[in-house]
mmCIF file of C-alpha atoms in Angstrom:
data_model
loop_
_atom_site.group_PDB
_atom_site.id
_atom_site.type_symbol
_atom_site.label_atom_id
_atom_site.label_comp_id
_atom_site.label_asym_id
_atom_site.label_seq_id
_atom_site.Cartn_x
_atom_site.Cartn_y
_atom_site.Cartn_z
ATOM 1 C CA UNK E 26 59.985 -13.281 27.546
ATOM 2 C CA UNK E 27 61.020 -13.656 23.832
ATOM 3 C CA UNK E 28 65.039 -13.559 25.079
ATOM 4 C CA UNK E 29 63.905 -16.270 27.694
ATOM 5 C CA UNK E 30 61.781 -18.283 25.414
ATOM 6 C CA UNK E 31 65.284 -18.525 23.009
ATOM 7 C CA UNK E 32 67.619 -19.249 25.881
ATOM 8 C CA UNK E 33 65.555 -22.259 27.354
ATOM 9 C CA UNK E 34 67.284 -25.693 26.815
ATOM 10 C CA UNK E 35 64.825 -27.248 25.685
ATOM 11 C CA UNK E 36 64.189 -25.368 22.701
ATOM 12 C CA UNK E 37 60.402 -24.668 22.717
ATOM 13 C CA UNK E 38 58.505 -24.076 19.264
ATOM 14 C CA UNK E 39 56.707 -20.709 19.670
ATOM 15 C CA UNK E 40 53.391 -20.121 17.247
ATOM 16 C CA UNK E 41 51.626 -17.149 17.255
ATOM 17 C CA UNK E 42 47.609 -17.237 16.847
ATOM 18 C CA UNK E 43 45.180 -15.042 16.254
ATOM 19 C CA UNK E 44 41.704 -15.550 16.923
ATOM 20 C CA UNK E 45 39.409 -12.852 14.955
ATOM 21 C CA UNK E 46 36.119 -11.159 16.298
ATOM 22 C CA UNK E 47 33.134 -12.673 14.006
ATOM 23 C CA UNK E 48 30.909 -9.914 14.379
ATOM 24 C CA UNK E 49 33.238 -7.172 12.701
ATOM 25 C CA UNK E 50 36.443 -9.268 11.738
ATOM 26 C CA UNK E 51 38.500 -7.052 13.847
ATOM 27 C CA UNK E 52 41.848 -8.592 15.813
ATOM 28 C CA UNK E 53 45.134 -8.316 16.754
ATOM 29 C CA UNK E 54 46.726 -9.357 13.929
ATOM 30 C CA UNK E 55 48.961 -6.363 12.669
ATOM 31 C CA UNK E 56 50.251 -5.901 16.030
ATOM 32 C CA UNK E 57 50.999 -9.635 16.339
ATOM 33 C CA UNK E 58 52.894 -9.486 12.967
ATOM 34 C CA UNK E 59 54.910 -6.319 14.059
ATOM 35 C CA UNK E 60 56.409 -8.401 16.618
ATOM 36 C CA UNK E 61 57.044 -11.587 15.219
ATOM 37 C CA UNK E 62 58.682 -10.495 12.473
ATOM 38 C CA UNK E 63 60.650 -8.821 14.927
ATOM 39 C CA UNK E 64 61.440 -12.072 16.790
ATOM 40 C CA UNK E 65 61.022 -14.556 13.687
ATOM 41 C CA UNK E 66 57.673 -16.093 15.140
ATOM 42 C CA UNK E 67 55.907 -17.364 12.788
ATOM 43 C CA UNK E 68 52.296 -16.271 12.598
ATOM 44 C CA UNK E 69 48.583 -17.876 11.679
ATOM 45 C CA UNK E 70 45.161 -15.864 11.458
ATOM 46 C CA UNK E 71 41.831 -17.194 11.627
ATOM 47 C CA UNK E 72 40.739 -13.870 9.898
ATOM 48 C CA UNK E 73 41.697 -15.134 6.394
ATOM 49 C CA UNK E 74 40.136 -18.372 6.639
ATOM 50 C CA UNK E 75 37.254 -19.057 9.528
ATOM 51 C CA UNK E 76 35.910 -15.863 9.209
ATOM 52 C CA UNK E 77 36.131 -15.606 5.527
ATOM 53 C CA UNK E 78 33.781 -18.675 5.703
ATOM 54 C CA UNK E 79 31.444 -16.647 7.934
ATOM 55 C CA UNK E 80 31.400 -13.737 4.796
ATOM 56 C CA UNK E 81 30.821 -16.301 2.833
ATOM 57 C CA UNK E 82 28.374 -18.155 4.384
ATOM 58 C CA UNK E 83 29.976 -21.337 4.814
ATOM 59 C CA UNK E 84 29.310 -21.198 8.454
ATOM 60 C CA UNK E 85 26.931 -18.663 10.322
ATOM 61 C CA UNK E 86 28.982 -17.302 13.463
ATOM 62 C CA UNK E 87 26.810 -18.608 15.889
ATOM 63 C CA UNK E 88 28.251 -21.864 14.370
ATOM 64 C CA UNK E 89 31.330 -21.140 15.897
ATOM 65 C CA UNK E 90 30.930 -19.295 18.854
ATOM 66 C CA UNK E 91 28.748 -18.275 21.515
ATOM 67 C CA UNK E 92 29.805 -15.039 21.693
ATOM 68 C CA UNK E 93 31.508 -13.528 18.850
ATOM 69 C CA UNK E 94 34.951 -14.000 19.433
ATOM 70 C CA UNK E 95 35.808 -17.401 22.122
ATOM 71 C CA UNK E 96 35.141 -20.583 20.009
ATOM 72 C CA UNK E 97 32.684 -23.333 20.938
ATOM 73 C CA UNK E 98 33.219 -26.795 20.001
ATOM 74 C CA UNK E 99 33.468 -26.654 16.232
ATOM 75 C CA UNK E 100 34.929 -23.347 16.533
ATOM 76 C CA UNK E 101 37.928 -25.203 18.318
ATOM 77 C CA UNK E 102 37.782 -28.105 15.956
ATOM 78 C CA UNK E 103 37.983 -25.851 12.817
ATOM 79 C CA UNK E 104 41.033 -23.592 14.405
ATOM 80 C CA UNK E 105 43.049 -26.614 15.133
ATOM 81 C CA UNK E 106 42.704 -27.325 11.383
ATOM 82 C CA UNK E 107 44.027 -24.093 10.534
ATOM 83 C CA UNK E 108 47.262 -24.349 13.515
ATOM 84 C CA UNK E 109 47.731 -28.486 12.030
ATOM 85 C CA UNK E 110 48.002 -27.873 8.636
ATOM 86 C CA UNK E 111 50.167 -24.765 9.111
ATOM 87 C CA UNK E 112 52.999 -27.256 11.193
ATOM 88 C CA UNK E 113 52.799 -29.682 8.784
ATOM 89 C CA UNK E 114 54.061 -27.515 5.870
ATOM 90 C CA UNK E 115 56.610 -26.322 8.601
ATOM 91 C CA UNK E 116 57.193 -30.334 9.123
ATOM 92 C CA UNK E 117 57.374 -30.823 5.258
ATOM 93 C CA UNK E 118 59.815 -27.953 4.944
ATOM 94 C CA UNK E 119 62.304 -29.234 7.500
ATOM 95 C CA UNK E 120 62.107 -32.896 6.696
ATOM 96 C CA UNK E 121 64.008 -31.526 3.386
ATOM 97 C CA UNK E 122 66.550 -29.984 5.542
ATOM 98 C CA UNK E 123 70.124 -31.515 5.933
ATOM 99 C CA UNK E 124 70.170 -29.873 9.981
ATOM 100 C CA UNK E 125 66.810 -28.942 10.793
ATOM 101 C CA UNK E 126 68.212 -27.306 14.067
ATOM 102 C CA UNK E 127 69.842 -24.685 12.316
ATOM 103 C CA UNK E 128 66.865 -23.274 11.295
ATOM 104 C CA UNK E 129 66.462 -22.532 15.110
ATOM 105 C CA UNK E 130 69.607 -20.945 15.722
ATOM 106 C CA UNK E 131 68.898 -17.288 16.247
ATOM 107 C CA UNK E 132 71.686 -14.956 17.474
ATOM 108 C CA UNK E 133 69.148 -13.986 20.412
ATOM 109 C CA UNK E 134 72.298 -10.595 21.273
ATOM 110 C CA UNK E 135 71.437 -9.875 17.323
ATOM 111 C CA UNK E 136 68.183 -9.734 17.714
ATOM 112 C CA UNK E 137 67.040 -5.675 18.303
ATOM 113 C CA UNK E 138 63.943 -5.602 20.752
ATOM 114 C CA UNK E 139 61.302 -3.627 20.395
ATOM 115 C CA UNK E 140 60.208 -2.880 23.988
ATOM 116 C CA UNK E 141 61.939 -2.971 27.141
ATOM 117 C CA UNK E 142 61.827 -6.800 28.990
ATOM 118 C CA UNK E 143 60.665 -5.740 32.345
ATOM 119 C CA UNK E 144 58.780 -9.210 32.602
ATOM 120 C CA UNK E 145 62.142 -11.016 31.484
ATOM 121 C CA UNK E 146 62.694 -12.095 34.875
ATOM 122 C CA UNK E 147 59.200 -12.647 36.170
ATOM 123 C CA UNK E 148 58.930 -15.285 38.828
ATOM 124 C CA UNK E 149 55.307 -16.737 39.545
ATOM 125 C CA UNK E 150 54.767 -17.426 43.980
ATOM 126 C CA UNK E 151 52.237 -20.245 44.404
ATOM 127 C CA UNK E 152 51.426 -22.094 47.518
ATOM 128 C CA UNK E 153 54.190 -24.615 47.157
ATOM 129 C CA UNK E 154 57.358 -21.793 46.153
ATOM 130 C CA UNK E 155 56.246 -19.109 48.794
ATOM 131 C CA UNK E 156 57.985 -20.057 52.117
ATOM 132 C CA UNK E 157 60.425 -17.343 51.468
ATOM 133 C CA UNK E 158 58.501 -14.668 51.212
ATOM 134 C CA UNK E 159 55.259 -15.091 52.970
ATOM 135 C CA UNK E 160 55.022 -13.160 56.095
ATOM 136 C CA UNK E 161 51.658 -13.303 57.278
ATOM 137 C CA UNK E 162 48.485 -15.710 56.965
ATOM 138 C CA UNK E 163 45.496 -15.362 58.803
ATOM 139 C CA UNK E 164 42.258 -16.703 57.135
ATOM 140 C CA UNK E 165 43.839 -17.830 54.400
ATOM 141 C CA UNK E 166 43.587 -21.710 53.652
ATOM 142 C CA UNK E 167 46.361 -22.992 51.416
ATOM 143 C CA UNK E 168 44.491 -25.942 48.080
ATOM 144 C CA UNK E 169 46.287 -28.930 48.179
ATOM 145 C CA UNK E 170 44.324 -30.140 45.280
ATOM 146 C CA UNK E 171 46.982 -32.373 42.912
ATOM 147 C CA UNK E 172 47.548 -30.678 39.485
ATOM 148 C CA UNK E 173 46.397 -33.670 37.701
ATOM 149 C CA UNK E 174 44.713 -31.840 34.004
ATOM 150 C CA UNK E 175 44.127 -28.452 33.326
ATOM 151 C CA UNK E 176 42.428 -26.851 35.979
ATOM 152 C CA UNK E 177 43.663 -23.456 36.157
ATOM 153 C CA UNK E 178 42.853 -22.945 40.081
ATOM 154 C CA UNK E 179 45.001 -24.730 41.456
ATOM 155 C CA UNK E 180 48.043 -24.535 43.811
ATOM 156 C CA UNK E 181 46.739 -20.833 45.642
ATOM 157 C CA UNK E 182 44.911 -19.826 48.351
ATOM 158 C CA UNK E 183 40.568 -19.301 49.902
ATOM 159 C CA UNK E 184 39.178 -17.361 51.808
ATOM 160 C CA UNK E 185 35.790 -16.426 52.700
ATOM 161 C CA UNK E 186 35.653 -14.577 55.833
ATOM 162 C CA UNK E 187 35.750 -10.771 56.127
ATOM 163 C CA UNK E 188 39.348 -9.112 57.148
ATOM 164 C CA UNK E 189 41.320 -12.396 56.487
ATOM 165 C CA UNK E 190 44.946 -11.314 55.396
ATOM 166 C CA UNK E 191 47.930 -12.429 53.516
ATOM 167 C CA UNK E 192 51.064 -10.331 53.490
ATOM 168 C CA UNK E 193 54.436 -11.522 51.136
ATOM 169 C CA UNK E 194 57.667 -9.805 50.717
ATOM 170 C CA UNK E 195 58.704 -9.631 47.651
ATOM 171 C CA UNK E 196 61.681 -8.671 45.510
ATOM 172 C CA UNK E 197 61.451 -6.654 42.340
ATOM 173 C CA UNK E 198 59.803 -3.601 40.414
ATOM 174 C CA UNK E 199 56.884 -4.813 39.112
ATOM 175 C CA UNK E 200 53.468 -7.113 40.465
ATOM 176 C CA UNK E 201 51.059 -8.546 40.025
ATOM 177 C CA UNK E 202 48.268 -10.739 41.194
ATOM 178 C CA UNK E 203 46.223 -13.890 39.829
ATOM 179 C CA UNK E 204 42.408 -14.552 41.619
ATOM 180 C CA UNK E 205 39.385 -15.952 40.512
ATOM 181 C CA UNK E 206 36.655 -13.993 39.018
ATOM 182 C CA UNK E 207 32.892 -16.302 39.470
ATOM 183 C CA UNK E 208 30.401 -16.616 37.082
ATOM 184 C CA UNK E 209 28.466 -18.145 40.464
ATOM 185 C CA UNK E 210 27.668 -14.920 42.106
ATOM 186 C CA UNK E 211 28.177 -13.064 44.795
ATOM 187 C CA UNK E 212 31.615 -13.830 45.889
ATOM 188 C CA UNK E 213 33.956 -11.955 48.243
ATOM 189 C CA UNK E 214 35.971 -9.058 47.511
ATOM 190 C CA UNK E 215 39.737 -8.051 48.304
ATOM 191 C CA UNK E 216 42.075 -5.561 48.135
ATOM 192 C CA UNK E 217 45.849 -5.543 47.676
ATOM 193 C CA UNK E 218 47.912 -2.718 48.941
ATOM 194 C CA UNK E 219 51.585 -2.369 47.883
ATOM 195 C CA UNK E 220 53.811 -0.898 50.687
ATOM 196 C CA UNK E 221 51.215 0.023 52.918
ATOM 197 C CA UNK E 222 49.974 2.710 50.112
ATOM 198 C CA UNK E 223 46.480 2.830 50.689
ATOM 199 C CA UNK E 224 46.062 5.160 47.970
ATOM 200 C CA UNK E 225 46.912 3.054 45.439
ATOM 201 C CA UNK E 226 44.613 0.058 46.867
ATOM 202 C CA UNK E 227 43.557 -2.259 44.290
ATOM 203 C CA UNK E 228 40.084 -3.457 44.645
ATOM 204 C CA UNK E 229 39.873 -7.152 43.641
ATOM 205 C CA UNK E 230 36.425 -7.828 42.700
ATOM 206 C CA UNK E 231 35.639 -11.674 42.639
ATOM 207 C CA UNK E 232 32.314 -10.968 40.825
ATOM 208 C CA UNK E 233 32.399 -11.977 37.406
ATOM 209 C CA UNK E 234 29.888 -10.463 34.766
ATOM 210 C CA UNK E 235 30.680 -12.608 32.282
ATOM 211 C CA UNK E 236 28.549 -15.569 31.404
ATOM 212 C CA UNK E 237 31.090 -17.917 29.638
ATOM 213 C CA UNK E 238 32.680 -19.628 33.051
ATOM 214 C CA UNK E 239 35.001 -18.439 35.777
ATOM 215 C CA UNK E 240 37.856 -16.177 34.832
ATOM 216 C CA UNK E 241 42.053 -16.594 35.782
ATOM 217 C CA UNK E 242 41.844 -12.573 35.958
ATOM 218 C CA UNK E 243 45.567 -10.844 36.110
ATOM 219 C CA UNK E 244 45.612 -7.516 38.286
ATOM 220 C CA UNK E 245 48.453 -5.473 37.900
ATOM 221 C CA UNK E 246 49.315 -3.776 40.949
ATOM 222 C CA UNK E 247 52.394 -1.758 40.744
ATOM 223 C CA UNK E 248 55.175 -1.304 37.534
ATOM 224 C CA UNK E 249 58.199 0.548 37.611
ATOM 225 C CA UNK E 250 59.044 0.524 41.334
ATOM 226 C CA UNK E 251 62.399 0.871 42.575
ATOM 227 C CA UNK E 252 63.844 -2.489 42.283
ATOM 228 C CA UNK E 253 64.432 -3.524 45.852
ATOM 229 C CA UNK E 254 61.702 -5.117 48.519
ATOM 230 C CA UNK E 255 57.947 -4.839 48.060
ATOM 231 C CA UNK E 256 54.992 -5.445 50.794
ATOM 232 C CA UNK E 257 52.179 -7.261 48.990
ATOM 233 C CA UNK E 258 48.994 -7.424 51.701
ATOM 234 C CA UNK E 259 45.864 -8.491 49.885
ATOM 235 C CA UNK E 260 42.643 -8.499 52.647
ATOM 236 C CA UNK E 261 39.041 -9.693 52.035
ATOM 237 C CA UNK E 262 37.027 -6.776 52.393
ATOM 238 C CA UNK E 263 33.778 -7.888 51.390
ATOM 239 C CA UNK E 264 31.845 -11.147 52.182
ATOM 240 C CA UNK E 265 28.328 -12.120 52.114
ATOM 241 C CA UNK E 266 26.335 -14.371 53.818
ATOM 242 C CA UNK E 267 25.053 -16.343 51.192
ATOM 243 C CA UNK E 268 28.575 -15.822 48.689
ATOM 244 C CA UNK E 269 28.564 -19.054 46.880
ATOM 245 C CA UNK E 270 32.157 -19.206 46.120
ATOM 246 C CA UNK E 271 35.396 -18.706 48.345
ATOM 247 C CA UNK E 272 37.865 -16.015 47.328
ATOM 248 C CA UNK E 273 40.403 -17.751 45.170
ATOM 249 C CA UNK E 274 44.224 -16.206 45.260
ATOM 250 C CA UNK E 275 45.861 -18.263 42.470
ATOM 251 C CA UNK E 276 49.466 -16.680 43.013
ATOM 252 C CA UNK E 277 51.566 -13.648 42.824
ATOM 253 C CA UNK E 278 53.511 -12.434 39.781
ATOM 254 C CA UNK E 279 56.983 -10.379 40.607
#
């Protein structure tokens, strides 16, 4: 993704954040650091600053967020402080440049990475890219609904009736699945098979147990395969008569 994210044309600025848990201050920081140095990301913490101010009692946590760690409101407001004035030094620096450009010009075949890119290549199937590879659809409806802000369910497929099916072909060695977990319970449940191995059957629980709103949950369902052609089947297994959501297949990851 890093090799990818250097190659694009259009030159994307890449920032790395990193929220902090403000119950115990704990994160993801040093392994966030560990790569970007790596790849020359730059990198900003709200650990230093936002939940300093909850130590020092500048703000109470519940200030901030709900639940410890996924910002409310404020807790937005305050991190966007944090990520602004960051890229304005970064502006300030390059406005003194003579080729500000330059700065961006990484020798990406210099670079040494520190894992393996299996997702280098990843290619995301939606309801509008999937004529290729779809094989089978019976009780699946595809959403037409316009992308027009940032809903994230959008562009997949609903069900809601017990043994509907979808089936794609697929080419690669790793896959995945997007779906919607519900807060607004009880929803159907799935399961995804890969290759007709129904000992590796992936149950895909739409019930959410979260209270915070619905979830774009990511289900891995095979790595490392033999590069080649895949089966993906995912099947509704579990309905209820009074499930107050649909089953919600956002796409398929390869």
């Amino acid at each position: 993704m890093i090799s990818k994210l250097y190659k694009s044309k259009s030159r994307p600025a890449v920032l790395t954040v990193n929220s902090v848990r403000y119950d115990n201050g704990e994160n993801a920081q040093e392994q966030h650091l560990k790569v970007g140095r790596a790849y020359h990301i730059p990198c900003v913490s709200m650990k230093p600053c936002l939940y300093e101010k909850v130590l020092d009692g500048t703000f109470t946590s519940r200030n901030i967020t709900e639940d410890d760690l996924h910002p409310n409101d404020l807790g937005h407001s305050l991190m966007a402080e944090v990520i602004i004035d960051f890229l304005e030094g970064v502006y300030e620096h390059l406005k003194d440049m003579p080729d500000p450009a330059s700065e961006a010009d990484i020798e990406i075949d210099k670079l040494i990475p520190i894992s393996a890119n299996s997702y280098e290549n990843s290619v995301r199937y939606q309801n509008y890219n999937c004529q290729e590879i779809l094989t089978e659809n019976n009780g699946f409806t595809a959403d037409p609904s316009p992308q027009n802000n940032i809903q994230i369910f959008r562009h997949g497929w609903t069900a809601d009736k017990q043994g509907a099916r979808i089936s794609f072909c697929v080419e690669g060695s790793c896959i995945g699945v997007q779906y919607r977990k519900s807060i607004h319970k009880p929803a159907p449940v799935a399961t995804a098979i890969i290759d007709g191995c129904l000992e590796h059957a992936v149950v895909l629980d739409a019930n959410f147990d979260e209270t915070w709103g619905d979830s774009l949950h990511l289900d891995t369902l095979a790595e490392h395969l033999p590069y080649g052609k895949h089966t993906v089947e995912i099947e509704l297994t579990e309905t209820h008569e009074n499930d107050k959501v649909p089953f919600y297949l956002v796409s398929v990851i390869v």
